[in-house]
Amino acid sequence: KAGVTQTPRYLIKTRGQQVTLSCSPISGHRSVSWYQQTPGQGLQFLFEYFSETQRNKGNFPGRFSGRQFSNSRSEMNVSTLELGDSALYLCASSWTGLNYTFGSGTRLTVV
Amino acid sequence: GNSVTQMEGPVTLSEEAFLTINCTYTATGYPSLFWYVQYPGEGLQLLLKATKADDKGSNKGFEATYRKETTSFHLEKGSVQVSDSAVYFCALSDQEGSSNTGKLIFGQGTTLQVKP
């Protein structure tokens, strides 16, 4: 079966711009989580959605937001980009909210 | 709050050597524990998991045992291969009470380099 699909794979944006990343979970999975991975901070939890509801949110500023659609696909948005937002953004999906399958990520570079 | 601590890397081994990557955790309740592996340019792949004390997770020759008394989940492999070179992450499932929050808490990752 198809895995978790994240688009785009790579993205270059300028400071101050906004960006939207997309995640298509494994068919039937209703839980989608997002993580930011950087060399300095490691893997940090952004938020988790289940059946279109945000159930949990990490310690990130309000510039980071997300949503989930009725087909479980999810998007995350970062507004007013800063250089420090450069990272690998990983999406993961789960049926149970426990065993997560990760996508390959979107590499965001802010210049 | 809950946390995971991994041994610092990089770990450099010769092919067929024995591998241990230490992982300890701090958590209330009874979280599930995981090892994920990340190859260059890729996302995370679940390597193995354990959901309760004394459970042993195993996959592809890797093993880890959930030790509640020592709050540890050390990863081991008897004979590593060059293809095992990657970054390994220990993680736990965050909980509120007895319910999973949908959040994984990761260690900092340990880079393993296996030389032929």
Tab-separated table of C-alpha atoms in Angstrom, chain A residues 28-71:
chain	number	residue	atom	x	y	z
A	28	GLY	CA	-7.479	4.687	6.448
A	29	HIS	CA	-5.185	6.525	8.852
A	30	ARG	CA	-7.005	9.321	10.639
A	31	SER	CA	-4.204	10.627	12.848
A	32	VAL	CA	-1.587	12.894	11.294
A	33	SER	CA	1.316	14.445	13.175
A	34	TRP	CA	3.932	16.964	12.110
A	35	TYR	CA	7.514	17.308	13.332
A	36	GLN	CA	10.322	19.745	12.696
A	37	GLN	CA	13.827	18.301	12.477
A	38	THR	CA	16.902	20.504	12.791
A	39	PRO	CA	20.537	19.676	13.623
A	40	GLY	CA	20.423	21.797	16.770
A	41	GLN	CA	17.025	20.955	18.229
A	42	GLY	CA	16.486	17.471	16.860
A	43	LEU	CA	12.937	16.259	16.304
A	44	GLN	CA	10.303	18.520	17.765
A	45	PHE	CA	6.562	17.923	17.744
A	46	LEU	CA	4.480	20.557	16.004
A	47	PHE	CA	0.890	19.283	16.176
A	48	GLU	CA	-1.373	16.285	15.760
A	49	TYR	CA	-4.722	16.042	14.039
A	50	PHE	CA	-7.347	13.364	14.315
A	51	SER	CA	-10.534	13.422	12.255
A	52	GLU	CA	-10.022	17.095	11.351
A	53	THR	CA	-9.487	18.174	14.984
A	54	GLN	CA	-6.218	19.366	16.418
A	55	ARG	CA	-5.713	17.265	19.510
A	56	ASN	CA	-2.282	18.357	20.565
A	57	LYS	CA	0.104	21.180	19.835
A	58	GLY	CA	3.794	21.597	20.491
A	59	ASN	CA	5.629	24.645	21.721
A	60	PHE	CA	5.878	26.631	18.510
A	61	PRO	CA	4.820	30.211	17.766
A	62	GLY	CA	1.466	30.985	16.214
A	63	ARG	CA	3.153	31.402	12.816
A	64	PHE	CA	2.970	27.629	12.582
A	65	SER	CA	-0.497	26.315	11.880
A	66	GLY	CA	-2.089	23.298	10.354
A	67	ARG	CA	-5.310	21.697	9.341
A	68	GLN	CA	-6.715	18.356	8.329
A	69	PHE	CA	-9.319	17.717	5.679
A	70	SER	CA	-12.160	15.229	5.664
A	71	ASN	CA	-10.058	12.797	3.593
